[in-house]
XYZ file of C-alpha atoms in Angstrom:
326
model
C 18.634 -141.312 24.174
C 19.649 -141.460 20.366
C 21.237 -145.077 21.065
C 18.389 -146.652 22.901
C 16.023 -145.492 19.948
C 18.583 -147.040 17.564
C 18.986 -150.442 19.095
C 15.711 -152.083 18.293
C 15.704 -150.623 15.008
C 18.849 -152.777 14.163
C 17.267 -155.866 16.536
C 14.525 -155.924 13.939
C 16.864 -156.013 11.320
C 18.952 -159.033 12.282
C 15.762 -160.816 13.523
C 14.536 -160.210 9.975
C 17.550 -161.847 8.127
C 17.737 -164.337 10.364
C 14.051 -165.893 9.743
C 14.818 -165.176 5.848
C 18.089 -166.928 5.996
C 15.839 -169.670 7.578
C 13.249 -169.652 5.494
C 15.477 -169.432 2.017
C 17.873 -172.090 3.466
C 15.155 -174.581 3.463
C 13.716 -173.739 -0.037
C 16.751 -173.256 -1.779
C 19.659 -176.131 -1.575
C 22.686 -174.704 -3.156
C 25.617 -177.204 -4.537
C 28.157 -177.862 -2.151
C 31.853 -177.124 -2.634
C 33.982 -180.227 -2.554
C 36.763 -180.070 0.648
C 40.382 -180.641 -1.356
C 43.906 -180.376 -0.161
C 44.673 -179.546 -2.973
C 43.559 -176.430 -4.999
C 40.645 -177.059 -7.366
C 41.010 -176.390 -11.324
C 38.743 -173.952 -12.490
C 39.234 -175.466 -15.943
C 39.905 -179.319 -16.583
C 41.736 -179.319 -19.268
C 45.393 -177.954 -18.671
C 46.667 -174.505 -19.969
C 50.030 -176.135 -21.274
C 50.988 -179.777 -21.366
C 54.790 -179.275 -20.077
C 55.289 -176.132 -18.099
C 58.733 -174.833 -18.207
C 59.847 -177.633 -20.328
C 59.840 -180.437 -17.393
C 57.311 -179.062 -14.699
C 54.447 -181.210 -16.026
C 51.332 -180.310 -16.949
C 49.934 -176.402 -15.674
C 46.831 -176.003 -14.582
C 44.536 -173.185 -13.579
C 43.799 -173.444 -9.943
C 41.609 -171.143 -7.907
C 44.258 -170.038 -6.097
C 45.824 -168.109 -8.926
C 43.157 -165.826 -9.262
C 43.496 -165.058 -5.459
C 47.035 -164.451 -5.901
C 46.496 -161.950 -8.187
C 44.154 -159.984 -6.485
C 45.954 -159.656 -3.372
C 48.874 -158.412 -5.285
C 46.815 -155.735 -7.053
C 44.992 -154.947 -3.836
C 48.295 -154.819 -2.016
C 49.961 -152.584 -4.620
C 46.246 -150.081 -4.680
C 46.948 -149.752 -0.505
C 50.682 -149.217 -1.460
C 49.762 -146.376 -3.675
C 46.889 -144.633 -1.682
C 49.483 -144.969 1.890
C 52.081 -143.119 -0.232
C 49.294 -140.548 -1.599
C 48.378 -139.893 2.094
C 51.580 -139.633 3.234
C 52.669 -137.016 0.733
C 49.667 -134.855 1.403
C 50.416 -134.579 4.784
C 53.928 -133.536 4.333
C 52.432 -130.604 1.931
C 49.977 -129.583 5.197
C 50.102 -130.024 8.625
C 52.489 -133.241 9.034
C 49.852 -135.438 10.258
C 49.163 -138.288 7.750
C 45.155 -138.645 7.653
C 43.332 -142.144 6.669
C 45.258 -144.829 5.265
C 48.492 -142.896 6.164
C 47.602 -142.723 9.646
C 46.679 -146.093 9.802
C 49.348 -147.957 7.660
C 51.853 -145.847 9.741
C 50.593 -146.747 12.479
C 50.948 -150.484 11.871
C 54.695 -150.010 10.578
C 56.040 -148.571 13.941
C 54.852 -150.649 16.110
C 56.280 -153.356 14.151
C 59.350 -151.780 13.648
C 59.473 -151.532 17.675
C 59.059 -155.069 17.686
C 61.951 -155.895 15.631
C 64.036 -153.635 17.190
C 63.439 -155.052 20.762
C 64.265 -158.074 19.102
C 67.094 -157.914 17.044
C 68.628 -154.524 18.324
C 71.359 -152.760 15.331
C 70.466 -155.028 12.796
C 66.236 -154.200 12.939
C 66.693 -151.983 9.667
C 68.186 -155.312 8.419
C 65.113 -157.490 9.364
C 62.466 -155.600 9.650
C 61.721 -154.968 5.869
C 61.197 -158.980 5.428
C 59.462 -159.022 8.997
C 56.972 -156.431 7.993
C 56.312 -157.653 4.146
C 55.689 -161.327 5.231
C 53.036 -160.918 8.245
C 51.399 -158.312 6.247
C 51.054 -160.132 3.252
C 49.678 -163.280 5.244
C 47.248 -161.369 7.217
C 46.166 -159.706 4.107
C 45.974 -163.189 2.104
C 44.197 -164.386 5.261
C 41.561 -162.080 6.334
C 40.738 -162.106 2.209
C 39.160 -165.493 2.019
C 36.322 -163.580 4.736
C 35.074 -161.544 1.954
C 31.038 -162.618 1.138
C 32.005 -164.891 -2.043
C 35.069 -166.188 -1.477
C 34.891 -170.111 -1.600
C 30.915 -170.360 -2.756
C 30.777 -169.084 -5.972
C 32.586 -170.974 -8.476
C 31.826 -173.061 -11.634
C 30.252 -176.837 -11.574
C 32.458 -179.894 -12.367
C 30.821 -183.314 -12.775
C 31.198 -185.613 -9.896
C 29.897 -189.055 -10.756
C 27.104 -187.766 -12.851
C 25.673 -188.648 -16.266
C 25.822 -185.170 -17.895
C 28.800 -183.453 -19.613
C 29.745 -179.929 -17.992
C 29.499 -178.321 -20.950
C 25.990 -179.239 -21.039
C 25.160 -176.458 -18.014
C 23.742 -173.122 -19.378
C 22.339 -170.503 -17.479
C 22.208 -170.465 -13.533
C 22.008 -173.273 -11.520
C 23.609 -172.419 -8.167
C 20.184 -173.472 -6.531
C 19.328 -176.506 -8.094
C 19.105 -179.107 -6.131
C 19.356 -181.666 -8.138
C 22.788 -180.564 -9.449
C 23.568 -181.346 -5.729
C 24.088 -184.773 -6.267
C 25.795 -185.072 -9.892
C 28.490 -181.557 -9.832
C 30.468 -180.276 -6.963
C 31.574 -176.654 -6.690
C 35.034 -175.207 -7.559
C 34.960 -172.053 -6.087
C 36.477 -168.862 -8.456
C 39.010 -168.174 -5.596
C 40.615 -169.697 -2.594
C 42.355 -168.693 0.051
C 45.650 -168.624 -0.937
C 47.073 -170.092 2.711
C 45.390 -173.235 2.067
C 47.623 -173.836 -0.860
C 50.576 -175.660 0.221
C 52.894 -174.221 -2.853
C 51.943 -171.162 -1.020
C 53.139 -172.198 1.922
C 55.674 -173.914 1.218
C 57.188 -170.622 -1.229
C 56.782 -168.331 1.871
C 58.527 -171.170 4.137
C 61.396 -171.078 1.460
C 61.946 -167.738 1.477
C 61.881 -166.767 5.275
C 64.472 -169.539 6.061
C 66.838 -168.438 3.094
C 66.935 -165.139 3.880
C 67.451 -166.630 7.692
C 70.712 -168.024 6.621
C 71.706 -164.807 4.105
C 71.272 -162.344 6.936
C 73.284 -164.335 9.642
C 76.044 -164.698 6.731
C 75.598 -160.893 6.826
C 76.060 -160.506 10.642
C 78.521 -162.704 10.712
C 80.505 -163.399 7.987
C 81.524 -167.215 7.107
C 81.910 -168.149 11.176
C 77.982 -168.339 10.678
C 79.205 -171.406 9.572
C 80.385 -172.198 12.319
C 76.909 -172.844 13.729
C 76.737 -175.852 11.806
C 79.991 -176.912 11.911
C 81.521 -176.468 15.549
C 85.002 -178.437 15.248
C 86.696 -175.344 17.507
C 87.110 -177.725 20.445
C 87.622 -181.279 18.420
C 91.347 -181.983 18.653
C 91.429 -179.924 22.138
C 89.072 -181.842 23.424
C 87.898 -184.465 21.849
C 84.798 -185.420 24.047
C 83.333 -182.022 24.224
C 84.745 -181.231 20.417
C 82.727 -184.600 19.040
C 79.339 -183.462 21.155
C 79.825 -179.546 19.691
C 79.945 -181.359 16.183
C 76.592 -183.435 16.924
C 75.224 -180.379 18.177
C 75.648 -178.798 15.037
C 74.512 -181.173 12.878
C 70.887 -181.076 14.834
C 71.449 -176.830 13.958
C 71.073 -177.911 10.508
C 68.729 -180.513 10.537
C 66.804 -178.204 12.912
C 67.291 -175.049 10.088
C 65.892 -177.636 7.080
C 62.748 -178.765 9.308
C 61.682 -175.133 9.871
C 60.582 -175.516 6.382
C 58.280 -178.334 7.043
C 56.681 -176.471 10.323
C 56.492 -172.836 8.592
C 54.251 -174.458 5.613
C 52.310 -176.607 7.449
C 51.474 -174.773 10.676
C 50.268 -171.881 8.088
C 48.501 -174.791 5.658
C 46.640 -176.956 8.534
C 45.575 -174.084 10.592
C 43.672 -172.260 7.603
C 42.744 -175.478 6.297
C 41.194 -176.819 9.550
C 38.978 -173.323 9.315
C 37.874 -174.344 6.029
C 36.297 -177.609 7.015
C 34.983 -176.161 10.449
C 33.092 -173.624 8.386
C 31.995 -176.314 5.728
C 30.804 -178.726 8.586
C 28.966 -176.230 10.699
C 27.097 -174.378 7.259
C 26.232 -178.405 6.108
C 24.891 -178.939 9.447
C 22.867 -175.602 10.267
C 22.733 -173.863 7.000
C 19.298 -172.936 7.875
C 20.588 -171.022 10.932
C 22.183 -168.457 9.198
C 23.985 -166.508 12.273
C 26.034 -169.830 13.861
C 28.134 -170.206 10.188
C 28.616 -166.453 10.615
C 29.724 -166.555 14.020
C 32.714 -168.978 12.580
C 33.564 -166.906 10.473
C 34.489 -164.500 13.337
C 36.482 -167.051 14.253
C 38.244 -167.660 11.311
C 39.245 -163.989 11.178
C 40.973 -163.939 14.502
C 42.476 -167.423 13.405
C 44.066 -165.460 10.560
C 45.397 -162.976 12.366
C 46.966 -165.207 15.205
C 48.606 -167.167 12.146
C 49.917 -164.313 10.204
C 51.168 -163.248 13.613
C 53.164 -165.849 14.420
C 54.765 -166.474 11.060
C 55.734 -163.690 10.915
C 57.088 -163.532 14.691
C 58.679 -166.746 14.224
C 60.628 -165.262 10.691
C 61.687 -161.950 12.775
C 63.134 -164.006 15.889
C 64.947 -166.765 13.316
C 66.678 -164.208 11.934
C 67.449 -162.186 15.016
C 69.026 -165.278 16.549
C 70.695 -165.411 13.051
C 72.495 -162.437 13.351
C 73.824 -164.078 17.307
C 77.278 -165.850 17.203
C 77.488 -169.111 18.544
C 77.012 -169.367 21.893
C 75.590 -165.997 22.375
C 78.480 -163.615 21.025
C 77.806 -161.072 18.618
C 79.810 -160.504 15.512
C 80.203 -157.082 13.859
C 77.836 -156.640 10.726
C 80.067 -157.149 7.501
């Protein structure tokens, strides 16, 4: 009886916010944010004219920002999961809250990578584990009410200066049509150096832990010539076959990054097209946002499925044998 009393309570609520998000998307037109491949610069002039001595120009990007607060975020979760976890050793056993929950998480990917890669799961699983979290963390971010629309204005073939903006003017329409909108912070998987830096890593440490499965005949995955003067034929096709290994390893680089980078991205301009076209609708952009959140988590899934096999199948010998871990 409690519930049915409760439900129209909350109808009248969403009803509400939906005829105000109607009626303030029609009197107020915000500025638009500008749809880039490439990060936006939060300031225009660059922070040092030669980074490192021969990286070029460094600018600040709005995905630097975001960078930084998922690490800080990350390391306040880290903190309170190890808080919870003492406490329960000190009482009943039972880890409580973030404990239970982080735990939780933990096992059953640790279960994964150990139906997966068998003995060597204590070897994989740490990079397993840190990668998909950190990408469905650095996904499921960019959800939070702010992220991408709020930013600072940037002329865009307009007679005024930027510096000549004081005060507010998210809601002036006629700023619409001279200044687009770089947005304070950015999801950080629709950067490709972010991408690109997590690709890097994952198929590195690919290649260290099957050199630590298997010694130097890992190299041997690359460079079959065990059958070449026995049998020439079969030797010469082994070889071939091992020089598509490696151009197969290298291009895992390309589809880690980009898989990541185009998926996210593509939810960017979904969202951006549907909120142009029925901004005044306020539920149907919200709806995509739901699914933009279970886009994130199918990505961060996958990457970091795709990482743990990799480098179970790294740890295989060639042709299925398994080599004792050095």
């Amino acid at each position: 009886m409690e519930q049915e009393k409760r439900r129209p309570w909350r109808r009248w609520v969403v009803l509400v916010l939906m005829i105000a998000g109607f009626i303030l998307g029609g009197i107020f037109v915000p500025v638009q944010p500008e749809i880039t491949v490439a990060a936006e610069k939060l300031i225009l002039e660059p922070i040092s004219e030669n980074f490192l001595g021969f990286a070029g120009p460094f600018y600040l990007v709005n995905t630097l920002p975001t960078l930084a607060v998922t690490l800080v975020l990350l390391i306040v979760i880290a903190f309170f999961t190890n808080r919870s976890l003492k406490n329960s050793q000190n009482t009943d056993l039972v880890p409580r809250g973030i404990g239970n929950v982080m735990e939780a998480i933990l096992e059953m990917l640790y279960n994964l990578t150990e139906g997966s890669a068998g003995k060597y799961a204590k070897m994989i699983f740490p990079w397993f584990a840190t990668i998909m979290i950190y990408v469905l963390f650095a996904n499921l971010l960019k959800l939070i009410p702010g992220f991408e629309s709020i930013g600072v204005l940037h002329p865009h073939g307009g007679e005024h200066a930027a510096s000549e903006l004081h005060g507010w003017h998210l809601y002036n329409p006629e700023l619409s049509k001279e200044y687009v909108l770089a947005p304070f912070f950015r999801g950080i998987s629709v950067d490709l150096n972010f991408t690109v830096s997590l690709a890097l890593i994952s198929v590195v440490m690919i290649q260290v832990i099957g050199f630590r499965a298997q010694g130097l005949g890992y190299l041997s995955k690359f460079f079959n010539t065990r059958r070449m003067f026995k049998v020439p034929f079969f030797g010469a096709m082994d070889f071939l076959v091992g020089l598509l290994e490696l151009i197969s390893e290298v291009s895992k680089i390309l589809s880690f990054a980009f898989r990541l980078f185009g998926n996210m991205f593509a939810g960017i301009v979904l969202v951006a097209i549907v909120a142009g076209l029925l901004g005044k609708i306020s539920i149907l952009p919200a709806m995509i946002m739901m699914f933009e959140l279970f886009v994130g988590v199918i990505q961060a899934f996958v990457f970091g499925m795709l990482t743990m096999v990799f480098m179970a199948q790294a740890t295989q010998g060639h042709g299925g044998e398994e080599h004792a871990e050095h």
